[in-house]
Amino acid sequence: MDGRRAALRGARAATVAVPAAFLVLFFGYPFGTILARGLTPHGGFDVPLDVLTAASTLEILWFTIWQAAASTALTLVLGVPLAWVLARFEFRGRALARALVLVPFVLPTIVVATAFLALLP
């Protein structure tokens, strides 16, 4: 019985090891090589550090953080009360309000579908 359990454990290990080795070989190694060559031209981290500490990069980073914070705050200020009203009350136009709230979630799918249709002859 112990030999059978050991064989079962070995089979389970192989079931995990084979896909893991495949991923490392065909994804991890090329990705790591490209990343190492891109970040360390001539063996140093000077270029990435220069890019990350450049004034224009810091301005873009600050704008991105500011815009994300403002979008989050605006979404909370508008979304939480609207969700509360939609969940608690029955009123005329409720279905329209719910539909308008769902548009941003459906729209990316429609845009992708339209793009694919535009690509087809």
PDB file of C-alpha atoms in Angstrom, residues 22-111:
ATOM      1  CA  PHE A  22       7.048  24.129 -19.674  1.00  0.00           C
ATOM      2  CA  LEU A  23       6.111  27.584 -18.364  1.00  0.00           C
ATOM      3  CA  VAL A  24       9.611  28.288 -17.102  1.00  0.00           C
ATOM      4  CA  LEU A  25      11.215  27.124 -20.338  1.00  0.00           C
ATOM      5  CA  PHE A  26       8.917  28.791 -22.843  1.00  0.00           C
ATOM      6  CA  PHE A  27       7.725  31.830 -20.892  1.00  0.00           C
ATOM      7  CA  GLY A  28       9.990  32.520 -17.937  1.00  0.00           C
ATOM      8  CA  TYR A  29      13.340  32.195 -19.671  1.00  0.00           C
ATOM      9  CA  PRO A  30      12.533  34.416 -22.704  1.00  0.00           C
ATOM     10  CA  PHE A  31      10.766  36.963 -20.495  1.00  0.00           C
ATOM     11  CA  GLY A  32      13.658  37.066 -18.033  1.00  0.00           C
ATOM     12  CA  THR A  33      16.214  37.381 -20.824  1.00  0.00           C
ATOM     13  CA  ILE A  34      14.367  40.245 -22.517  1.00  0.00           C
ATOM     14  CA  LEU A  35      13.849  41.990 -19.185  1.00  0.00           C
ATOM     15  CA  ALA A  36      17.516  41.646 -18.227  1.00  0.00           C
ATOM     16  CA  ARG A  37      18.733  42.915 -21.596  1.00  0.00           C
ATOM     17  CA  GLY A  38      16.277  45.807 -21.592  1.00  0.00           C
ATOM     18  CA  LEU A  39      17.056  46.974 -18.084  1.00  0.00           C
ATOM     19  CA  THR A  40      20.785  46.476 -18.071  1.00  0.00           C
ATOM     20  CA  PRO A  41      22.399  47.657 -21.295  1.00  0.00           C
ATOM     21  CA  HIS A  42      26.143  47.361 -20.866  1.00  0.00           C
ATOM     22  CA  GLY A  43      25.652  45.693 -17.492  1.00  0.00           C
ATOM     23  CA  GLY A  44      24.248  48.605 -15.474  1.00  0.00           C
ATOM     24  CA  PHE A  45      20.977  50.050 -14.215  1.00  0.00           C
ATOM     25  CA  ASP A  46      21.847  53.601 -15.286  1.00  0.00           C
ATOM     26  CA  VAL A  47      19.315  53.926 -18.106  1.00  0.00           C
ATOM     27  CA  PRO A  48      16.253  52.701 -16.146  1.00  0.00           C
ATOM     28  CA  LEU A  49      17.182  54.871 -13.168  1.00  0.00           C
ATOM     29  CA  ASP A  50      17.650  57.906 -15.406  1.00  0.00           C
ATOM     30  CA  VAL A  51      14.221  57.341 -16.963  1.00  0.00           C
ATOM     31  CA  LEU A  52      12.506  56.786 -13.605  1.00  0.00           C
ATOM     32  CA  THR A  53      14.029  59.894 -12.029  1.00  0.00           C
ATOM     33  CA  ALA A  54      13.538  62.224 -15.013  1.00  0.00           C
ATOM     34  CA  ALA A  55      11.375  65.278 -14.372  1.00  0.00           C
ATOM     35  CA  SER A  56       8.923  64.382 -17.145  1.00  0.00           C
ATOM     36  CA  THR A  57       8.451  60.875 -15.740  1.00  0.00           C
ATOM     37  CA  LEU A  58       7.797  62.235 -12.266  1.00  0.00           C
ATOM     38  CA  GLU A  59       5.266  64.732 -13.675  1.00  0.00           C
ATOM     39  CA  ILE A  60       3.437  61.946 -15.499  1.00  0.00           C
ATOM     40  CA  LEU A  61       3.500  59.772 -12.384  1.00  0.00           C
ATOM     41  CA  TRP A  62       2.108  62.590 -10.238  1.00  0.00           C
ATOM     42  CA  PHE A  63      -0.644  63.321 -12.777  1.00  0.00           C
ATOM     43  CA  THR A  64      -1.569  59.635 -12.929  1.00  0.00           C
ATOM     44  CA  ILE A  65      -1.808  59.371  -9.140  1.00  0.00           C
ATOM     45  CA  TRP A  66      -3.778  62.618  -8.892  1.00  0.00           C
ATOM     46  CA  GLN A  67      -6.187  61.577 -11.652  1.00  0.00           C
ATOM     47  CA  ALA A  68      -6.743  58.134 -10.098  1.00  0.00           C
ATOM     48  CA  ALA A  69      -7.425  59.677  -6.683  1.00  0.00           C
ATOM     49  CA  ALA A  70      -9.818  62.253  -8.145  1.00  0.00           C
ATOM     50  CA  SER A  71     -11.651  59.596 -10.173  1.00  0.00           C
ATOM     51  CA  THR A  72     -11.978  57.361  -7.131  1.00  0.00           C
ATOM     52  CA  ALA A  73     -13.286  60.193  -4.969  1.00  0.00           C
ATOM     53  CA  LEU A  74     -15.785  61.309  -7.617  1.00  0.00           C
ATOM     54  CA  THR A  75     -16.957  57.743  -8.148  1.00  0.00           C
ATOM     55  CA  LEU A  76     -17.512  57.284  -4.414  1.00  0.00           C
ATOM     56  CA  VAL A  77     -19.314  60.605  -4.037  1.00  0.00           C
ATOM     57  CA  LEU A  78     -21.682  59.833  -6.917  1.00  0.00           C
ATOM     58  CA  GLY A  79     -21.847  56.047  -6.844  1.00  0.00           C
ATOM     59  CA  VAL A  80     -22.527  55.229  -3.207  1.00  0.00           C
ATOM     60  CA  PRO A  81     -25.577  57.494  -2.839  1.00  0.00           C
ATOM     61  CA  LEU A  82     -26.927  56.386  -6.224  1.00  0.00           C
ATOM     62  CA  ALA A  83     -26.494  52.723  -5.286  1.00  0.00           C
ATOM     63  CA  TRP A  84     -28.274  53.341  -1.994  1.00  0.00           C
ATOM     64  CA  VAL A  85     -31.179  55.086  -3.734  1.00  0.00           C
ATOM     65  CA  LEU A  86     -31.459  52.361  -6.389  1.00  0.00           C
ATOM     66  CA  ALA A  87     -31.431  49.618  -3.755  1.00  0.00           C
ATOM     67  CA  ARG A  88     -33.900  51.216  -1.327  1.00  0.00           C
ATOM     68  CA  PHE A  89     -36.532  52.989  -3.369  1.00  0.00           C
ATOM     69  CA  GLU A  90     -38.935  52.263  -6.211  1.00  0.00           C
ATOM     70  CA  PHE A  91     -39.419  55.303  -8.421  1.00  0.00           C
ATOM     71  CA  ARG A  92     -40.219  56.258 -11.967  1.00  0.00           C
ATOM     72  CA  GLY A  93     -37.078  56.112 -14.120  1.00  0.00           C
ATOM     73  CA  ARG A  94     -35.327  53.582 -11.889  1.00  0.00           C
ATOM     74  CA  ALA A  95     -34.798  51.176 -14.796  1.00  0.00           C
ATOM     75  CA  LEU A  96     -33.290  53.976 -16.879  1.00  0.00           C
ATOM     76  CA  ALA A  97     -30.942  54.939 -14.035  1.00  0.00           C
ATOM     77  CA  ARG A  98     -29.821  51.317 -13.655  1.00  0.00           C
ATOM     78  CA  ALA A  99     -29.265  51.047 -17.410  1.00  0.00           C
ATOM     79  CA  LEU A 100     -27.175  54.223 -17.445  1.00  0.00           C
ATOM     80  CA  VAL A 101     -25.077  52.896 -14.579  1.00  0.00           C
ATOM     81  CA  LEU A 102     -24.399  49.680 -16.514  1.00  0.00           C
ATOM     82  CA  VAL A 103     -23.356  51.389 -19.764  1.00  0.00           C
ATOM     83  CA  PRO A 104     -19.647  51.744 -18.825  1.00  0.00           C
ATOM     84  CA  PHE A 105     -19.465  48.001 -18.169  1.00  0.00           C
ATOM     85  CA  VAL A 106     -21.121  46.997 -21.440  1.00  0.00           C
ATOM     86  CA  LEU A 107     -19.533  49.610 -23.694  1.00  0.00           C
ATOM     87  CA  PRO A 108     -15.997  48.124 -23.883  1.00  0.00           C
ATOM     88  CA  THR A 109     -17.477  44.848 -25.148  1.00  0.00           C
ATOM     89  CA  ILE A 110     -19.449  46.678 -27.813  1.00  0.00           C
ATOM     90  CA  VAL A 111     -16.403  48.670 -28.884  1.00  0.00           C
TER      91      VAL A 111
END
